[in-house]
CSV table of C-alpha atoms in Angstrom, one decimal:
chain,number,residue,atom,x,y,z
A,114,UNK,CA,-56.2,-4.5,-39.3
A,115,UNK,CA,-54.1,-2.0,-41.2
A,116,UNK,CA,-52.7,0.5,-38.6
A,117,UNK,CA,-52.6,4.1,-40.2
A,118,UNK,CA,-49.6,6.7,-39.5
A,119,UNK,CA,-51.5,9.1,-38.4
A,120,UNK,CA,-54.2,7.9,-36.2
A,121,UNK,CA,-50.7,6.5,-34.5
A,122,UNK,CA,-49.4,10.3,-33.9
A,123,UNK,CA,-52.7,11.8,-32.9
A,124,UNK,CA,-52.6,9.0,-30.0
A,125,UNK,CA,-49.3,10.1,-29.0
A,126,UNK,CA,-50.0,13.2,-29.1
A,127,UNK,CA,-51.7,12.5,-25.5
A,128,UNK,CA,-48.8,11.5,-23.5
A,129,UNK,CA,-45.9,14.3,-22.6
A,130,UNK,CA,-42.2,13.5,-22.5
A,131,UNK,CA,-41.3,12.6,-19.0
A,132,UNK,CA,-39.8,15.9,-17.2
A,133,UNK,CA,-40.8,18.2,-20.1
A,134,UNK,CA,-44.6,20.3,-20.9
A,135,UNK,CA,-45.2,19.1,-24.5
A,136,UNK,CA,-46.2,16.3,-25.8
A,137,UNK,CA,-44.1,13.8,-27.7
A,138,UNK,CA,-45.3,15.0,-30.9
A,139,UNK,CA,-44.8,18.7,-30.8
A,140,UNK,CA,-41.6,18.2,-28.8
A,141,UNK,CA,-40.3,16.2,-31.6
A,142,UNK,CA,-39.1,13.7,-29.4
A,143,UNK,CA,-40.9,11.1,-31.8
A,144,UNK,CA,-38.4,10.9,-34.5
A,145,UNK,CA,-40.1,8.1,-36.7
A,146,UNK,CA,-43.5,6.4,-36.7
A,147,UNK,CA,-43.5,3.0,-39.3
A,148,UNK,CA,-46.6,1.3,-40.0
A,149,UNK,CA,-47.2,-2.0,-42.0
A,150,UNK,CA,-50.2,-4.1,-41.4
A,151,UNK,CA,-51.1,-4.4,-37.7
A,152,UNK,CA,-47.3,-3.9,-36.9
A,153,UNK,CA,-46.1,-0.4,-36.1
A,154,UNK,CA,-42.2,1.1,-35.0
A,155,UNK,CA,-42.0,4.4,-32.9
A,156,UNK,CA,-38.5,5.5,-32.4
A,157,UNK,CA,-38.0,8.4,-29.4
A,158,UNK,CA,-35.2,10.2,-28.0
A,159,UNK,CA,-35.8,11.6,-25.1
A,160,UNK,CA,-33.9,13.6,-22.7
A,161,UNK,CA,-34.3,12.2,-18.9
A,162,UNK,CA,-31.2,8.7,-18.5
A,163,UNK,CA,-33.1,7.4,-15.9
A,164,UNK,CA,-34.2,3.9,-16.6
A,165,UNK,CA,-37.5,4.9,-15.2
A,166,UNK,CA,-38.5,7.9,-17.8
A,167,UNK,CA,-37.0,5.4,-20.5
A,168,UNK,CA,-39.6,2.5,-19.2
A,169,UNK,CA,-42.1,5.2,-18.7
A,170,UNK,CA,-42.1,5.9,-21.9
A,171,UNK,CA,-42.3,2.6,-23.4
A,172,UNK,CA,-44.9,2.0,-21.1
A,173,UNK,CA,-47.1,5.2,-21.9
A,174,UNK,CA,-46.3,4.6,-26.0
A,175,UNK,CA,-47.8,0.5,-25.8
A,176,UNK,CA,-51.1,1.4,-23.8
A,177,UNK,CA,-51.8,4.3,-25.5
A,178,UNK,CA,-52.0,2.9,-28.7
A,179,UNK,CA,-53.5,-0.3,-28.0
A,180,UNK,CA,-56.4,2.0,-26.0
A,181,UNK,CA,-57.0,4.1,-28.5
A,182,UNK,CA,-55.7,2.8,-32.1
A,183,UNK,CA,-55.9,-1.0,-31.9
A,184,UNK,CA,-55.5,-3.2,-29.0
A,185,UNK,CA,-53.5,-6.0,-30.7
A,186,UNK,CA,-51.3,-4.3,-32.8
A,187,UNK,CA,-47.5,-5.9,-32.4
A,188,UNK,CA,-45.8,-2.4,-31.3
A,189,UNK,CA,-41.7,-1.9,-31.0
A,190,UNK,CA,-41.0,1.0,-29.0
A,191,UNK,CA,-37.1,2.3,-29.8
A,192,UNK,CA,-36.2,4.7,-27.1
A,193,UNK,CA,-32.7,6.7,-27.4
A,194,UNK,CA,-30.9,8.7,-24.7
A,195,UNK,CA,-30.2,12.7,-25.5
A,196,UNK,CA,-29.3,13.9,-22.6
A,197,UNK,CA,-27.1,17.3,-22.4
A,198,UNK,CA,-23.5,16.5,-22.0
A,199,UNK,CA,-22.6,18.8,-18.8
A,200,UNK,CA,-20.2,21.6,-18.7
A,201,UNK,CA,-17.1,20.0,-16.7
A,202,UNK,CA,-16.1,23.2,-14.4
A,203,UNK,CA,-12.9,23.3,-12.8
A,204,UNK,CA,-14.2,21.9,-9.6
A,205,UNK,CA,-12.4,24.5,-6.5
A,206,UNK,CA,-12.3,21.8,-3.2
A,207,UNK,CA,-11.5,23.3,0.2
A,208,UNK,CA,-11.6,26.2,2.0
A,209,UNK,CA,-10.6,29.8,1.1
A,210,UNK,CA,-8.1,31.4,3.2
A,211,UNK,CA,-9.3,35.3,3.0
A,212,UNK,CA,-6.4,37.6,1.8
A,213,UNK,CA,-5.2,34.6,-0.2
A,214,UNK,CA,-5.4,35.3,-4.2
A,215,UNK,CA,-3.7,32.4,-5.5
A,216,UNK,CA,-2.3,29.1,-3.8
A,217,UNK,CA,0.4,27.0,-6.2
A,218,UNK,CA,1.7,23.2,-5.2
A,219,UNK,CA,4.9,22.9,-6.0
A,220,UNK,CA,5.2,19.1,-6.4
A,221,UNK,CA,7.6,16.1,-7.7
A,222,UNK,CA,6.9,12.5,-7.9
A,223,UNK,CA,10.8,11.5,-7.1
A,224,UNK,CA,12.6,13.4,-4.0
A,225,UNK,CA,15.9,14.9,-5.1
A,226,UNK,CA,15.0,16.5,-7.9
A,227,UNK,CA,15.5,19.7,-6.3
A,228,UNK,CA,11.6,20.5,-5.4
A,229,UNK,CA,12.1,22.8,-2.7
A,230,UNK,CA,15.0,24.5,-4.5
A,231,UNK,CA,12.8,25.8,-7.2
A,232,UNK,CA,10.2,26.9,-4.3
A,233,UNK,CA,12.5,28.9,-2.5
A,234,UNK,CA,14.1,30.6,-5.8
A,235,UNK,CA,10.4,30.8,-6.9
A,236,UNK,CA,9.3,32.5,-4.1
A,237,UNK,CA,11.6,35.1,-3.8
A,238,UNK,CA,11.5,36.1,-7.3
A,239,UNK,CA,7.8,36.4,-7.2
A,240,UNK,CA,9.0,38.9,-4.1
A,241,UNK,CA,10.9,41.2,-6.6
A,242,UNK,CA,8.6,41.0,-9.2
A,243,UNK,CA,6.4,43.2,-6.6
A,244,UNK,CA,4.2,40.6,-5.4
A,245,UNK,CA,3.6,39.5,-2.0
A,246,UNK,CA,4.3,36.1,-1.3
A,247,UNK,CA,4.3,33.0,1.2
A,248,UNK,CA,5.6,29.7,1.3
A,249,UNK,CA,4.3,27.0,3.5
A,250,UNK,CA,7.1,24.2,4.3
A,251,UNK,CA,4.2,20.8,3.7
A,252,UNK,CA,6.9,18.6,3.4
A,253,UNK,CA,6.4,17.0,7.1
A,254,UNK,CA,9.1,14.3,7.4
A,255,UNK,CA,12.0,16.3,5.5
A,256,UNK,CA,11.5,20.3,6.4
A,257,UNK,CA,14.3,22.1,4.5
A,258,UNK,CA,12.8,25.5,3.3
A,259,UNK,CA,14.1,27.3,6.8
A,260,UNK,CA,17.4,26.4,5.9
A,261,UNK,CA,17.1,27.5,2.4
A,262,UNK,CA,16.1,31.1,3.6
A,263,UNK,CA,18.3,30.9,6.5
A,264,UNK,CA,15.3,31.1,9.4
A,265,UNK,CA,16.3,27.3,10.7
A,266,UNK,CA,17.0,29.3,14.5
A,267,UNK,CA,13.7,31.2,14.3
A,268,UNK,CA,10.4,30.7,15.8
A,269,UNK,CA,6.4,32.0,15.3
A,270,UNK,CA,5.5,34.3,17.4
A,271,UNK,CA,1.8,34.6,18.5
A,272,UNK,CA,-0.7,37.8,17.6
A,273,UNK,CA,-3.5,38.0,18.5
A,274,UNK,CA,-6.1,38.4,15.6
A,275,UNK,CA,-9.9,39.1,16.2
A,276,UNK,CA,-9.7,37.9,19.3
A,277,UNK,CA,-7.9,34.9,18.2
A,278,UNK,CA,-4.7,33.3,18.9
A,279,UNK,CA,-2.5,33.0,15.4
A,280,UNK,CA,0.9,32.3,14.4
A,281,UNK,CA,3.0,34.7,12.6
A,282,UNK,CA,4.9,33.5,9.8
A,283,UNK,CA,8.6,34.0,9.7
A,284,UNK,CA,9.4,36.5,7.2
A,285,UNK,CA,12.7,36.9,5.1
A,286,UNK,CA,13.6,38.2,1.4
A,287,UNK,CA,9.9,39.5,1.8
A,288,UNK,CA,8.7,36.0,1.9
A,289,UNK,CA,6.2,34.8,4.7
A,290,UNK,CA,7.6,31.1,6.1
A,291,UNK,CA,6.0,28.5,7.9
A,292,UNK,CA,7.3,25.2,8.1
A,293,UNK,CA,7.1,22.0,10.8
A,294,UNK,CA,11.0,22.8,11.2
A,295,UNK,CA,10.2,25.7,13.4
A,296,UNK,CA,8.8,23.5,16.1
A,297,UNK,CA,11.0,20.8,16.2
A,298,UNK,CA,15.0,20.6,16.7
A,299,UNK,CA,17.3,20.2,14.2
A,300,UNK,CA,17.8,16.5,15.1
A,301,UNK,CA,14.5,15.5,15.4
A,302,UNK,CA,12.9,13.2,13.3
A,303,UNK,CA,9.0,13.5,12.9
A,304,UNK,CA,8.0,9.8,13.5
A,305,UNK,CA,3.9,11.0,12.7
A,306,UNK,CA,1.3,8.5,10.9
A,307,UNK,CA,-0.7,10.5,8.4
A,308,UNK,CA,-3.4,12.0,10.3
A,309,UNK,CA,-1.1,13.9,12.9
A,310,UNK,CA,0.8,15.2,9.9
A,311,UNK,CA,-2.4,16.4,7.9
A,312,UNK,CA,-3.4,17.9,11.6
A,313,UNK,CA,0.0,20.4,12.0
A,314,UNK,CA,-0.4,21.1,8.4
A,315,UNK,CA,-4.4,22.2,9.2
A,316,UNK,CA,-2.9,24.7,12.1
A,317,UNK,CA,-0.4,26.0,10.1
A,318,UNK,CA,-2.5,26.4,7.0
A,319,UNK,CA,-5.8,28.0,9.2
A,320,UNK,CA,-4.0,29.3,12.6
A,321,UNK,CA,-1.5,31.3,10.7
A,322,UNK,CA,-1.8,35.0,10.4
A,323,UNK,CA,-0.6,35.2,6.6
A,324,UNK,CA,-2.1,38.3,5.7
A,325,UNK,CA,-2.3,39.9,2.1
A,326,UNK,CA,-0.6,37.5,-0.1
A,327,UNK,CA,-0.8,37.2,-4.2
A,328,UNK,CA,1.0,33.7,-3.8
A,329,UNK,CA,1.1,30.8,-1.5
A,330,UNK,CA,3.5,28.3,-2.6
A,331,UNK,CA,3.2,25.1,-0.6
A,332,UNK,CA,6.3,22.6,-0.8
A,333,UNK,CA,5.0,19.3,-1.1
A,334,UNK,CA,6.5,16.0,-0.1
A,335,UNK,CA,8.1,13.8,-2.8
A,336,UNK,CA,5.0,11.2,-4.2
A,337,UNK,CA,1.3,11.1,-4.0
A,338,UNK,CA,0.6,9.7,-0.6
A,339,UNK,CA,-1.3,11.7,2.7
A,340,UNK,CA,-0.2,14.6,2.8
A,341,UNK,CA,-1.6,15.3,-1.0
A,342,UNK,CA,-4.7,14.5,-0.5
A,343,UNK,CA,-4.5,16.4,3.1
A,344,UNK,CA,-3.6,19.6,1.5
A,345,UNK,CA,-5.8,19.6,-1.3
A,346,UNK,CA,-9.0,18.8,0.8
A,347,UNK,CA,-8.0,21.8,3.1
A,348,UNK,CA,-7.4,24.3,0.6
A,349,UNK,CA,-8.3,25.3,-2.9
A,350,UNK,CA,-5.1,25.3,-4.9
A,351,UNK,CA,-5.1,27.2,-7.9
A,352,UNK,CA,-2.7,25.1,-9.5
A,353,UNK,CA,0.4,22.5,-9.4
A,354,UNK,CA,4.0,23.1,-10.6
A,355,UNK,CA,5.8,19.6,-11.1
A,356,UNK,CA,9.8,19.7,-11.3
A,357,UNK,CA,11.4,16.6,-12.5
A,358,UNK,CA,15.0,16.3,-14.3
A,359,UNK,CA,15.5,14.7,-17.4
A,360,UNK,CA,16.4,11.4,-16.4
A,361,UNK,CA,13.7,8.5,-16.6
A,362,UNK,CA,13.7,7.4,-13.4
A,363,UNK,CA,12.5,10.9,-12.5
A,364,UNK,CA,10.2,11.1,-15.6
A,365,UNK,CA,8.4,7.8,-14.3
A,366,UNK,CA,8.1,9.4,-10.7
A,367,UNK,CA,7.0,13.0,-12.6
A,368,UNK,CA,4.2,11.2,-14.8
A,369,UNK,CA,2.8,9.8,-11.3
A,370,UNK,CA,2.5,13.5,-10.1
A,371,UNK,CA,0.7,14.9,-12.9
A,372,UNK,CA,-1.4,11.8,-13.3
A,373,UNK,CA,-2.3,12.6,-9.4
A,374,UNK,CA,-3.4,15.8,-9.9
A,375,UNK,CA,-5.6,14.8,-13.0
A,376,UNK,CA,-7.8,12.9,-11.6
A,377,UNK,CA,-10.9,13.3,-11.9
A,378,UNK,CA,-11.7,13.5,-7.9
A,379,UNK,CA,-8.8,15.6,-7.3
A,380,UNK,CA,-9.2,17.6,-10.3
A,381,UNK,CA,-6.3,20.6,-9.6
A,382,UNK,CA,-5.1,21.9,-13.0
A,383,UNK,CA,-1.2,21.2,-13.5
A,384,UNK,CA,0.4,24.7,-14.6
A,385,UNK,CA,3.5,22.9,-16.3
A,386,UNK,CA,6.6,21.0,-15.8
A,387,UNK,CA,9.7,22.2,-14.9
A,388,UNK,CA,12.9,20.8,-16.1
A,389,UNK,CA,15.4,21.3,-13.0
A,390,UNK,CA,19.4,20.0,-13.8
A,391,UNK,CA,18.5,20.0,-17.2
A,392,UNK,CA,22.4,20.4,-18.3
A,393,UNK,CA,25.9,21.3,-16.5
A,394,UNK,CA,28.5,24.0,-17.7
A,395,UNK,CA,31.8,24.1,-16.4
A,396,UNK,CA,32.8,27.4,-15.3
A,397,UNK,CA,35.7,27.5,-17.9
A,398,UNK,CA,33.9,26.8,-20.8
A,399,UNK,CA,31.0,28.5,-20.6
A,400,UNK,CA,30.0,27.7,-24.1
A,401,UNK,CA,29.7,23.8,-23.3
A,402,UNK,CA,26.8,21.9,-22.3
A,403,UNK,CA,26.7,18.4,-20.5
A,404,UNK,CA,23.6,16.6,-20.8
A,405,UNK,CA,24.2,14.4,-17.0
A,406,UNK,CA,20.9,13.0,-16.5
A,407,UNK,CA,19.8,13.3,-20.0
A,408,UNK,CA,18.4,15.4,-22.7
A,409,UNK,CA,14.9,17.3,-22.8
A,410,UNK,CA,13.4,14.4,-20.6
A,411,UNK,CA,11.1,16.5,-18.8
A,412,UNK,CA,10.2,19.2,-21.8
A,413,UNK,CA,9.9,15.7,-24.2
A,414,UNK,CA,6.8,14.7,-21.3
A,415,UNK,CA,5.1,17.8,-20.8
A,416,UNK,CA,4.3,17.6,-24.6
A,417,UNK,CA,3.4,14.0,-24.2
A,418,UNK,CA,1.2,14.8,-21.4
A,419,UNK,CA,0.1,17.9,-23.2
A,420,UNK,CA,0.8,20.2,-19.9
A,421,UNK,CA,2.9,23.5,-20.6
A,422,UNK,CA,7.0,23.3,-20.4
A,423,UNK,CA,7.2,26.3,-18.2
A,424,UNK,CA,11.4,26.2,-18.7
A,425,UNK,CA,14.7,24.1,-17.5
A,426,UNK,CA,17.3,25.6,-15.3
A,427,UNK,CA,21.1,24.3,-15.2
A,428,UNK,CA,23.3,21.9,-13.0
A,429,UNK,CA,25.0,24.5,-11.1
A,430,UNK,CA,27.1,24.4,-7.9
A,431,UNK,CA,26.4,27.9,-7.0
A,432,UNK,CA,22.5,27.1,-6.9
A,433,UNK,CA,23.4,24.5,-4.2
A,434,UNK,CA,26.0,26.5,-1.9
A,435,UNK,CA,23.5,29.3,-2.3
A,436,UNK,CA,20.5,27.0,-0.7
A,437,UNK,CA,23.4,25.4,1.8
A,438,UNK,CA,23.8,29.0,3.2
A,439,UNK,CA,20.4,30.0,3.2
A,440,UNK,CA,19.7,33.2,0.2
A,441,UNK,CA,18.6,31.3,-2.8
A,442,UNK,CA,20.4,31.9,-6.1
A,443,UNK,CA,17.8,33.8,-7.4
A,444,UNK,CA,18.9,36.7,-5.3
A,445,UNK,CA,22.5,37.2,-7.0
A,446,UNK,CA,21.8,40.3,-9.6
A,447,UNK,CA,22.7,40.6,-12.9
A,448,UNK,CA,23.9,36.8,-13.1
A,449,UNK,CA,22.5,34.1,-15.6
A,450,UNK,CA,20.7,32.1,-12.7
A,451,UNK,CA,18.8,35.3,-12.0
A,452,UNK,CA,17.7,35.6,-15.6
A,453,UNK,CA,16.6,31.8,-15.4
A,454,UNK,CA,14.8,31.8,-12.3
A,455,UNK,CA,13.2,35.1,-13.6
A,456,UNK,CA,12.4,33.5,-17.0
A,457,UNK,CA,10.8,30.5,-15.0
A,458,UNK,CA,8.7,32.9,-12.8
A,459,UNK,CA,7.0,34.6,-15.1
A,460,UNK,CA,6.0,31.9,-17.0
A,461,UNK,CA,4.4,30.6,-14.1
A,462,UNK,CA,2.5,33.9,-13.3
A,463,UNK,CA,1.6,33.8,-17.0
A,464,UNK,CA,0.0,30.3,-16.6
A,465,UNK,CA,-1.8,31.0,-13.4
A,466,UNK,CA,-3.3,34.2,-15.0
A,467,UNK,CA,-4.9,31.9,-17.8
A,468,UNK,CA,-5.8,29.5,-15.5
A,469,UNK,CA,-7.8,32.2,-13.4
A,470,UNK,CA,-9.8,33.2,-16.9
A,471,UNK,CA,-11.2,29.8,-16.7
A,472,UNK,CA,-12.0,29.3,-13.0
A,473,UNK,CA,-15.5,29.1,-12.1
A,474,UNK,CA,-17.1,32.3,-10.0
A,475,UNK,CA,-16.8,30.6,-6.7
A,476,UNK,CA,-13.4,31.4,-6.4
A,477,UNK,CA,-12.3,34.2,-3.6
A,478,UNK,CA,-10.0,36.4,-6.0
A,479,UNK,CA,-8.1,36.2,-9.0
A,480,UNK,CA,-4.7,37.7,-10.9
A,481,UNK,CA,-6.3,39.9,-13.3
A,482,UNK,CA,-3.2,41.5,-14.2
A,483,UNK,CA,0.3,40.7,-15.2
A,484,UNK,CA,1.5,43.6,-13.0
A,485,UNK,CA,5.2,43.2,-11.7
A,486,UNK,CA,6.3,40.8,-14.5
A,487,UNK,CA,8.0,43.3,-17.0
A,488,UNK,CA,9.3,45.4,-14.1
A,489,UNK,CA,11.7,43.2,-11.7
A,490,UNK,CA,12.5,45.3,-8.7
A,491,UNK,CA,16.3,45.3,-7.9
């Protein structure tokens, strides 16, 4: 029997689509109907990727024509997958802390590399910008940001909060402090396995009473171990900040970090990479730059990795004696470090403000202006 085109659509014009109204003719989910002899082709796309819609179909196409056309013709059934690809939003993990607008990881894959350096100067130029800022101290085993702000002596005091028991963050250069130093002594080592870490960092993240704050910076340990993954399941972190120096065996460690970050079951956008002892100039010549650790390494990745270069910032001894004695470098006016640090800063904020254009609605609050930037109070 010679099968006829159309006594082929008006059959399947009787079965719908799985998981849609019409029928597979009006849908135009039947792209092509082939006939020659007793032998007929139907190719198909449909929308459902389950294997059952797509053996549904098959099925439906085969007995419907054999009922109602000719029950031996030799059918071939072609079915093709259209599904609609799904918008990847960023995905925000954790949970809110309310008065919190914007939480940043400061992070490195290699310790040394002067990590909570660029925190503290971070922090406390995002202070004199206008904005009110915190710092949480996550690095567990190796606690230095109390002696970068010079707070090492102090300890939280409780207040009592809706009824509830919190601690009050150490406060200093208008920046709110908590860190694991504060509750040990100075020649303690914390000998914790990962889940009594990721604890204390829960009660200082959650039983803290850190107020309005436009920034949290947290300090991260050096890698991509426990603590990571601790933080970033507790909170949802608007971003990561990655400092590395130019040198490879940093870059290697750096590449880690971002890759970390990236994945696609961490998912926390990376803001940029800074480039931290990026060059050294002697005091007497001032004109002179001395590439130690290598040149551009870190700004050379970021545009390998296609991340922003959000700046470098010089080998310099006074950015070391200035974290030794506790008042970060950024605090020294009208100095080329304070133009640095300042330069670094607001690229930062600028980052995290387009970051926050594309953050899905589920987030508490965003930066919706660059307020404080252009004006740096003294």
């Amino acid at each position: 029997m010679k099968l006829n085109k159309q006594d082929i659509l008006k059959a399947l014009e009787s079965i719908t689509v799985p998981g849609e109204g019409q029928n597979m003719v009006e849908s135009g989910a039947v792209k092509n109907v082939i006939t020659f002899g007793d032998e007929v082709i139907v190719d198909i796309t449909i929308k459902n990727p389950s294997l059952q819609a797509k053996k549904r179909t098959e099925v439906d196409i085969l007995k419907t024509i054999h009922e109602q056309v000719y029950e031996k013709a030799k059918i071939t059934v072609n079915v093709k997958v259209d599904a609609p690809a799904k918008p990847k939003a960023n995905v925000i993990k954790g949970k809110p802390i309310p008065g919190i607008q914007n939480i940043v990881a400061v992070a490195s894959g290699k310790g040394g590399v002067g990590k909570s350096t660029v925190t503290a100067n971070l922090a406390v130029t995002l202070a004199k910008m206008g904005f009110k800022v915190g710092v949480l101290d996550a690095d567990i085993y190796g606690p230095s940001i109390p002696i970068m702000f010079d707070v090492e002596a102090e300890k939280p005091l409780a207040v009592n909060i809706g009824g509830k028991s919190k601690m009050k963050p150490i406060e200093n250069y208008g920046v709110k402090i908590l860190s694991i130093g504060f509750f040990t002594q100075p020649n303690q080592a914390v000998v914790w396995r990962g889940p009594m870490a990721a604890k204390a960092l829960n009660q200082m993240i959650f039983d803290a009473h850190w107020g309005e704050l436009d920034f949290l910076l947290l300090d991260l340990p050096p890698g991509t171990g426990d603590i990571h993954l601790s933080i970033m399941q507790s909170l949802p972190i608007t971003g990561a900040v990655v400092v590395s120096t130019p040198q490879n065996v940093a870059l290697a460690d750096a590449k880690k970090g971002v890759a970390m970050f990236q994945q696609e079951s961490i998912n926390v956008p990376v803001l940029g990479i800074i480039e931290n002892m990026a060059y050294f100039t002697p005091e007497e010549l001032p004109d002179n730059k001395y590439y130690i650790f290598g040149k551009e390494g870190a700004k050379n990745l970021s545009e390998d990795l296609k991340v922003p270069f959000l700046g470098e910032l010089p080998l310099v001894q006074s950015i070391r004696e200035a974290g030794d004695v506790g008042r970060p470098a950024a605090l020294q006016t009208a100095t080329a470090l304070e133009q640095a640090f300042e330069k670094l800063t607001q690229n930062v904020v600028e980052e995290v403000v387009r970051r926050n254009d594309d953050l899905p609605p589920t987030e508490a609050i965003k930066i919706t202006t660059m307020a404080g930037c252009s004006a740096v109070k003294k």
